[in-house]
């Protein structure tokens, strides 16, 4: 047992968020400190944040060891949390400082509790309105009742603080004193929930009982769109709160809507803590602290909410568990779904994985008995799954630069006449995926990446979807210098929107794409307005498939059902199947039956046929058999190693050296493939080379990989990233 308290002068090992390879020894400060305490320590000339991780090693001259500067006003990190971070680091092969950064993503953790000035909408109007003043007032009304610090309000509305002070004098903005961090209002789990069907009540009872057991367990809650998954897992949340434990509901960022929060608030009589990228710094700090003190009982959040310092977490719900956004693809490469299961198993907590179209991993875990599986078959209310059929595009004679078939066009017209909504789905942002010179055939590419630039007419720019680089639309060909010969090729949602306006001149057409709105909040507001009837024809990318309710939508036309089927990604079929099922599930949610029409050039493709047949079990079984035969996840283990650097020869040399010296892998029976240029061989000017590691299911892969890549000395600007269980093969 480690001592849990260290008196002044005793040695403690402090893990900091700085990129060092170990925890450093410090002397405990005056008054001593607890194991797990959040502290400030000197590092060179700086002061940095750290956590007392274990007793000091004492392998350094005691006289020269520096002291912890101070203990921060925050609950010490619990043993369980430290153990979780260590296990997560070992699983994802992430250095500990990076894990600690994930767990401390709230600014000002060291600030003392105190009062501060906050600003909200005041009762009066200013005597004179300027653009800057208008921006402040619009921003405040968009956020309703929330208040902000002066700095936040100035930054978020893009004005100087003197503009806000001016508005305060006029009474249009109110200045108030507020404690820095307020507890969240208590949830009332005893309020009655929605009436449940027999099916739902059985599932809810099952999970609630598991929660009450206080033991670990994972349940796969499968149900088609609208089958009442949310009602069911909210009952599990209620059981958890009643047991006096905290609950966490993870959602893909885009599904965290006002509509969803309203449902939660109605169920429990108070607003939960919301943790997402749009939360202000002040709010993040408050949530972090209150979660740690047990004064936030329920957190609804995007994936990083998993790393908050819960005191007594009893339930984690991962809604839309198949969603690819749970895999962090930048920095620490982790899958929030898998880490949720890991964390719960260490805590004696329950996990609910909810989805209409589960990932093959979760399906297989349920098949093998590792997870409990509960199915909700009946849709909530009278609606049923939409009728689905294909439109064989080989038989269609479309004009050039047209993508909507005659059959789909007529179907849309019929909905418009009936006063219903129709959706045209195309999973491609922007106006056109290719910009081509008609004189020489040159295609405009990104200067930094091996990717084509995508025209975004709405932004009047070409954009690289890999690195975000933009440039103006060229009028002269960058290759042959011919003038005015650049032409768009292929459709994106913006261009499809133009076609829809021409085809349906009397309809209100709305294009929904993540890049067309300034913020996630503005986008969600737009989606809600459209769902309430603000448009007749909705043109959308995959974001419309995520949890939004369009009660008046009765037709979904998929412009290119083949889009996801190409490519070498092992999950291509699974993704297409899930996406098409989800999109189709948007149609006919209320009283009106829906139809989904899939435009395809390969109607006989097994994935397209499985989608049409609605034979999910059949699809999974076939897909599982294929993966099992190939020995790939979830029936084998994989890891991607990406080496990158500015000099392509140097990157290949390093990758070849690794491939040649793979003894550590061979000893555990793992195989190395490559090196080969990564599917995207250059991003932001860095050349990327990939190695793939494949091993049997029971192999302890991480240790072998750590040993294997540990022998490579990364010289100069060379970087190495390890992706355990890669989701995509960038
Ligand atoms: Zn040209
Ligand atoms: Zn680029």
XYZ file of C-alpha atoms and ligand atoms in Angstrom, residues 437 440 477 480, ligand 1:
5
model
C -8.687 22.302 -66.554
C -4.908 20.272 -70.335
C -4.948 26.996 -65.093
C -1.020 25.336 -68.747
Zn -4.576 23.511 -68.004
